[in-house]
Tab-separated table of C-alpha atoms and ligand atoms in Angstrom:
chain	number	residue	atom	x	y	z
A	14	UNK	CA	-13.252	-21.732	7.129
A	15	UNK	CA	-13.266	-20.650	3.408
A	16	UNK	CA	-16.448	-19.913	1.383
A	17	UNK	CA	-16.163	-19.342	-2.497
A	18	UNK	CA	-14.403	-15.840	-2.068
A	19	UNK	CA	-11.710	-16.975	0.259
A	20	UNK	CA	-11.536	-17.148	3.795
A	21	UNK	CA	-14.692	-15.845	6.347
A	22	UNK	CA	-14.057	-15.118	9.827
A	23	UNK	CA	-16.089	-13.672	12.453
A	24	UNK	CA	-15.084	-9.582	12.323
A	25	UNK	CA	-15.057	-7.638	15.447
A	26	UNK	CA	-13.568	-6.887	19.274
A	27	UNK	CA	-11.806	-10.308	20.514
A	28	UNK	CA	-13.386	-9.885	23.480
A	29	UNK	CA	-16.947	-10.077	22.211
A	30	UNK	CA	-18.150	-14.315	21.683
A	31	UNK	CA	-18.392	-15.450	18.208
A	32	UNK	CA	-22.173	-15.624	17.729
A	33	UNK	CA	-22.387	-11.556	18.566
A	34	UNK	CA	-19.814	-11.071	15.497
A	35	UNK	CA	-20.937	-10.732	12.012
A	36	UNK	CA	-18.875	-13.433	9.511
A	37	UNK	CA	-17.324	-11.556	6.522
A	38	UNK	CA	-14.388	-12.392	4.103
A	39	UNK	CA	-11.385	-11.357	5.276
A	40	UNK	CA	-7.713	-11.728	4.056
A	41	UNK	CA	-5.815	-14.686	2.373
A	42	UNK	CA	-2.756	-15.056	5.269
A	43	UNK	CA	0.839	-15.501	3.361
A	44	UNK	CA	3.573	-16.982	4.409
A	45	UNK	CA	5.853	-14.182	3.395
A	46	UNK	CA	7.958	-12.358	6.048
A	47	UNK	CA	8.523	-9.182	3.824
A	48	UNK	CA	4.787	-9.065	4.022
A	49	UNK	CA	2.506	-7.161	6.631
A	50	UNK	CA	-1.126	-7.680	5.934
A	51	UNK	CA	-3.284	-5.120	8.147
A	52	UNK	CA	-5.214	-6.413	10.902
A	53	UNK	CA	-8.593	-7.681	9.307
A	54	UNK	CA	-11.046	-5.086	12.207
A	55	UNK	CA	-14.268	-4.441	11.906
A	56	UNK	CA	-13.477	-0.608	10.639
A	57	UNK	CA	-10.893	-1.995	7.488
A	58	UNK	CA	-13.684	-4.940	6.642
A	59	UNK	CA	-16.124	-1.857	6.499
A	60	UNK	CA	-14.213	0.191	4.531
A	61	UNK	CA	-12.948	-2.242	2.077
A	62	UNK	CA	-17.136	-3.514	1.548
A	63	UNK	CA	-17.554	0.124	0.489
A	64	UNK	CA	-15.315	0.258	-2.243
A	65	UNK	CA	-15.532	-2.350	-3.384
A	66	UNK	CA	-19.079	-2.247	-3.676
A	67	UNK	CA	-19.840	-1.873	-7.732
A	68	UNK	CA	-22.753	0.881	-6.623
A	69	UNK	CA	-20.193	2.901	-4.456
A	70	UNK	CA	-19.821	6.117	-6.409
A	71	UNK	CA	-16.811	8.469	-6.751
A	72	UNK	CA	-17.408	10.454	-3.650
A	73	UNK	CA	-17.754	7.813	-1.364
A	74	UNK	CA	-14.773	5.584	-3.335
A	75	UNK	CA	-12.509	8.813	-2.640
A	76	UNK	CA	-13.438	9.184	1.136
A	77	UNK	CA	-13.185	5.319	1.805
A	78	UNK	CA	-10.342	4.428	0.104
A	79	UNK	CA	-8.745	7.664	1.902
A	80	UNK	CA	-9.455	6.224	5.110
A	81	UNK	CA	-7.675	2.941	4.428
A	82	UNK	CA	-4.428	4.862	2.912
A	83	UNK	CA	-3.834	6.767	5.559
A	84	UNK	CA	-4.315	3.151	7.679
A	85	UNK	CA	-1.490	2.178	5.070
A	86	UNK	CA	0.430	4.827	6.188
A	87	UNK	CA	0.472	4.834	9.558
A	88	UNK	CA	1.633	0.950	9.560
A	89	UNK	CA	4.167	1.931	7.111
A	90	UNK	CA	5.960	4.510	8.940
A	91	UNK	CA	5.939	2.231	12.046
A	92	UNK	CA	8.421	-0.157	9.668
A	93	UNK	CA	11.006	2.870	9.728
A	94	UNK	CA	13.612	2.998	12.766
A	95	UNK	CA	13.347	5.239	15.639
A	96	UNK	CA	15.546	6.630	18.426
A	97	UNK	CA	15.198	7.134	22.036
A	98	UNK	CA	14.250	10.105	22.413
A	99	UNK	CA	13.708	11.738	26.162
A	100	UNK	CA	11.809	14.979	26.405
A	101	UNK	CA	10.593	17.369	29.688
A	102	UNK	CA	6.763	17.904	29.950
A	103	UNK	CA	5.118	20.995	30.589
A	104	UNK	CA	4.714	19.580	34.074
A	105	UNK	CA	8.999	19.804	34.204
A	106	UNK	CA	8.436	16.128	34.556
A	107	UNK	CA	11.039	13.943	31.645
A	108	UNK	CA	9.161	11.436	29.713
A	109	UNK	CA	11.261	8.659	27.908
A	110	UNK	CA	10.336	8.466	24.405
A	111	UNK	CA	11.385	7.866	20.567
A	112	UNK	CA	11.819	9.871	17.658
A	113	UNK	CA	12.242	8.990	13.990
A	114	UNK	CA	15.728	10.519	12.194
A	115	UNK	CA	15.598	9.612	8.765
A	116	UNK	CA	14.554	11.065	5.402
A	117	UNK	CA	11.684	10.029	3.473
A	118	UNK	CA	9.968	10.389	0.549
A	119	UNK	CA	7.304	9.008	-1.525
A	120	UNK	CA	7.187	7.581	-4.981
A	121	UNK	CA	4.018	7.295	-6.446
A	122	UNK	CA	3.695	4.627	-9.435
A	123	UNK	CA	0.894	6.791	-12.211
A	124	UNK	CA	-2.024	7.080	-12.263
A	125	UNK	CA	-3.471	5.025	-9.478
A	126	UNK	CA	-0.269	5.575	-7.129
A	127	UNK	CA	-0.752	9.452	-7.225
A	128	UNK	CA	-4.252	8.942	-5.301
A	129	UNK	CA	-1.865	7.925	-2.378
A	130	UNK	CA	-0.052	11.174	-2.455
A	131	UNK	CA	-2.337	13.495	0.031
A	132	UNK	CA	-2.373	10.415	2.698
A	133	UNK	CA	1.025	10.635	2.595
A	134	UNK	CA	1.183	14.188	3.168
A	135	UNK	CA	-1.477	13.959	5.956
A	136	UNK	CA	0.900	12.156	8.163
A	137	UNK	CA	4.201	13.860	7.032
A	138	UNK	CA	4.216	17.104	6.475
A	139	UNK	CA	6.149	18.825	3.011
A	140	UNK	CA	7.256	15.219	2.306
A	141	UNK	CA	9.115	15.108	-0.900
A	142	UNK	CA	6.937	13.175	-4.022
A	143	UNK	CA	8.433	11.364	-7.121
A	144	UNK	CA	6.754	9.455	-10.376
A	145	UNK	CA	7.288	7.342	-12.106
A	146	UNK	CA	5.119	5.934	-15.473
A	147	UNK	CA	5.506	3.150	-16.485
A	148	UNK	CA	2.919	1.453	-19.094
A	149	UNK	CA	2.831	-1.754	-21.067
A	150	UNK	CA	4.980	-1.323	-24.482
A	151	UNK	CA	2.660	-1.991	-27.613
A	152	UNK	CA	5.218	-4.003	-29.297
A	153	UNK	CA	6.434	-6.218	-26.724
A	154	UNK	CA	3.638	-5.839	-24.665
A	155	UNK	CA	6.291	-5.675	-21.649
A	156	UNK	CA	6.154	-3.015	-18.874
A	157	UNK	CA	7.737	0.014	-20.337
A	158	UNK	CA	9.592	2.956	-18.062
A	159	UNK	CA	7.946	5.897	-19.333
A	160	UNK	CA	9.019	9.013	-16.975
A	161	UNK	CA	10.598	9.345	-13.808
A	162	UNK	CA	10.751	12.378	-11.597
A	163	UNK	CA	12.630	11.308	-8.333
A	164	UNK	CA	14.729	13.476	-5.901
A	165	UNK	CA	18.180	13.613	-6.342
A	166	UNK	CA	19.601	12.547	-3.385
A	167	UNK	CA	17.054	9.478	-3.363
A	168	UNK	CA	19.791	7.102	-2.459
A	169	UNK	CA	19.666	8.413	1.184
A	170	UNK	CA	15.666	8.210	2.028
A	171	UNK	CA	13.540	5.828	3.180
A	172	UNK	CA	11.148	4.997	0.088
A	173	UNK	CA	7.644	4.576	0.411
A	174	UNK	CA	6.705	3.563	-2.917
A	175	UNK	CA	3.008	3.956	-3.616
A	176	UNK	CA	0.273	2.006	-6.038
A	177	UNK	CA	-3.548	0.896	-4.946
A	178	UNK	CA	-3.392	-2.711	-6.661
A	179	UNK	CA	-0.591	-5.601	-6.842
A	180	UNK	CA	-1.931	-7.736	-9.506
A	181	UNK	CA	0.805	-9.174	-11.204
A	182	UNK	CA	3.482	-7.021	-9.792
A	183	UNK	CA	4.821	-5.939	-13.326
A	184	UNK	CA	4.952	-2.392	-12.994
A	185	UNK	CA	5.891	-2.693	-9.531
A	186	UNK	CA	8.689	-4.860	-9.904
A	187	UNK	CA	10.399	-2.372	-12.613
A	188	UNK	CA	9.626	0.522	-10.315
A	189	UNK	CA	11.361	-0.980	-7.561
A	190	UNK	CA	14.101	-1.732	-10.425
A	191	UNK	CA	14.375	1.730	-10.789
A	192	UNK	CA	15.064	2.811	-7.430
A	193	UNK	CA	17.787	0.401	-6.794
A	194	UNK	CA	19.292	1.796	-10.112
A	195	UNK	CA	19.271	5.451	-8.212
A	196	UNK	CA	21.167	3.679	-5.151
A	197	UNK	CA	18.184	3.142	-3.005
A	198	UNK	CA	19.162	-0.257	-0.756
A	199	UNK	CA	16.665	-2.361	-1.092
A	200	UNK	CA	15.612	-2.726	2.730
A	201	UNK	CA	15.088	1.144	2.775
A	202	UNK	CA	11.779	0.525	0.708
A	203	UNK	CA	8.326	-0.065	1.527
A	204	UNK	CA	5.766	-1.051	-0.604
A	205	UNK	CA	2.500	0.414	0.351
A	206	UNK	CA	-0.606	-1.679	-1.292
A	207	UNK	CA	-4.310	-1.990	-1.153
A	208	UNK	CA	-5.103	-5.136	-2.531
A	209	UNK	CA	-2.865	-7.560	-3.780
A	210	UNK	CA	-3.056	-10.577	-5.523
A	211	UNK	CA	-0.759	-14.176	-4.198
A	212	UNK	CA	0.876	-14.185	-7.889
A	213	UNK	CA	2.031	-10.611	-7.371
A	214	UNK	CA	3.598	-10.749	-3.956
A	215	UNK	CA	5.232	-14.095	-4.638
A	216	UNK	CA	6.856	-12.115	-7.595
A	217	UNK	CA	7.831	-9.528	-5.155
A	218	UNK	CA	9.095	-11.863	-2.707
A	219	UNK	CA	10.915	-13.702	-4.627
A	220	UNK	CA	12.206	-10.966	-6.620
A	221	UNK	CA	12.800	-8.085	-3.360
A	222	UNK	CA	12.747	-10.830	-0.685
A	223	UNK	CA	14.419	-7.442	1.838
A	224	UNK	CA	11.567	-4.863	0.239
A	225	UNK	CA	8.611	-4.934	2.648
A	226	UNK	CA	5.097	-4.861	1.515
A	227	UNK	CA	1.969	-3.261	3.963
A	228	UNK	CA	-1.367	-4.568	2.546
A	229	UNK	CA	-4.654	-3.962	3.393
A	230	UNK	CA	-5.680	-7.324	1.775
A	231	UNK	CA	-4.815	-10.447	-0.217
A	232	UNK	CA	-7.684	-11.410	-2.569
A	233	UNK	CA	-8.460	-14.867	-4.372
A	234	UNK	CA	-5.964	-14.158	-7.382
A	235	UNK	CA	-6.632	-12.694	-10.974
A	236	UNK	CA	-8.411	-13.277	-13.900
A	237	UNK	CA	-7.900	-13.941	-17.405
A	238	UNK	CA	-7.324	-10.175	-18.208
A	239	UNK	CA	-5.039	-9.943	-14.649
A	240	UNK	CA	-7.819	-7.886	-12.910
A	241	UNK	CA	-7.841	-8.972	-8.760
A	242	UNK	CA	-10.483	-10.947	-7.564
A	243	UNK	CA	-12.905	-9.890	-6.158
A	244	UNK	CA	-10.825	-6.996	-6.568
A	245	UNK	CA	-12.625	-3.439	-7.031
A	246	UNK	CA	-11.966	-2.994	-10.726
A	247	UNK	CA	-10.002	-0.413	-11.747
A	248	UNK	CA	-8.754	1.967	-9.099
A	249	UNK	CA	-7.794	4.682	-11.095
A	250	UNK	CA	-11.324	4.708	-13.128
A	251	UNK	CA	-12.913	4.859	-9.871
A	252	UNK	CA	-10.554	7.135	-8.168
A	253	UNK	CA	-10.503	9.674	-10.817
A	254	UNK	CA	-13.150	9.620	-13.551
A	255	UNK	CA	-15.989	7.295	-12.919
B	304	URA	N1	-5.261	-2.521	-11.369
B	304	URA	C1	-6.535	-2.212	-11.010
B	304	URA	O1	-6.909	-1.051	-10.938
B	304	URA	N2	-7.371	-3.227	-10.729
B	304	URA	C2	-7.010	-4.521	-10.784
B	304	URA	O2	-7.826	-5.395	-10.511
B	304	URA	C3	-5.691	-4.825	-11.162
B	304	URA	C4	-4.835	-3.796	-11.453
């Protein structure tokens, strides 16, 4: 069923009958398979109401949308590979389990990327961080690379490149342009995303079809300034100043 915002589902444990659950709006499904969209539980719904809320204030946008990051991040890192990994208990009893061998590091796209940083960190410790700015160029009104800080042996890490909001994908899209121009295969990057809009991960599918994107959400689309809707306005505002 769809209502004016999209599509509303019942929200809570599947084991609970329909008319116990509360309806809310949850995620547009794509058809993408470089997409994962989170699953739409009670807890994400929750968190997502509160900042998106217009009369959610700093504080509470900066604890909320904390929460769902480090959500991001978890499903993120389960995208990277692992090896078997067998280990003895204190109990001198072997348990048969996995460990991850890579390198990683983030790269956070300014300003709103950078409030995905500590997340990061909370779930991988001393993690390496790069930037890179990128803002619309007053005379061509393209995207515009700005500054990059990356490490310099890039080419051999997973990437999990960070930014809030997918709207139309342009600054994404030359960020990711960026990394593959510093060797980084495309399959070794993940794309970690609050909200996006349909226009901006059909870019990035069609563009990255091997890059995989973890959303928390797919909204309606944008409007005529290429804000999401219903979107949250702007992130960084909200994140940082507001
Ligand atoms: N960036 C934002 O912060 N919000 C949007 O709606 C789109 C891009």
């Amino acid at each position: 069923a769809a209502n004016a915002n999209g599509r509303s589902q019942c929200v809570g444990p599947e084991y609970r009958p329909e008319g116990q659950k509360p309806t809310a709006t949850v995620s547009t499904e794509v058809h993408f398979d470089n997409v994962t969209i989170l699953p739409q539980t009670p807890q994400l719904i929750a968190l997502l109401t509160m900042i998106r809320d217009r009369d959610t204030g700093r504080a509470d946008f900066i604890f909320y949308s904390n929460r769902i990051i480090r959500l991001l991040v978890e499903e993120g890192l389960n995208h990277l590979p692992v090896r078997s990994h067998a280990i003895s208990t204190p109990l001198g009893t072997s348990y048969d389990g996995v460990r991850f061998e890579g390198k990683i590091c983030g790269v956070s796209i300014m300003r709103a990327g950078e409030s995905m940083e500590q997340g990061l960190r909370d779930c991988c410790r001393s993690v390496r961080i790069g930037k890179i700015l990128i803002q619309r160029d007053e005379e061509t009104s393209k995207p515009k690379l700005f500054y990059d800080k990356l490490p310099e042996d890039i080419a051999e890490r997973w990437v999990l490149l960070l930014d809030p909001m997918l709207a139309t994908g342009g600054s994404a899209l030359m960020a990711v342009d960026v990394l593959k121009s510093r060797g980084v295969p495309e399959d070794h990057i993940l794309f970690l995303n609050l909200i996006a809009s349909p226009e901006g991960l059909e870019n990035f599918s069609q563009k990255f079809p091997k890059l995989r994107v973890v959303t928390a959400f797919i909204d309606q689309g944008l409007n005529d300034k290429k804000y999401i809707v219903p979107g949250l306005g702007d992130f960084g505002d909200r994140f940082y100043t507001m």
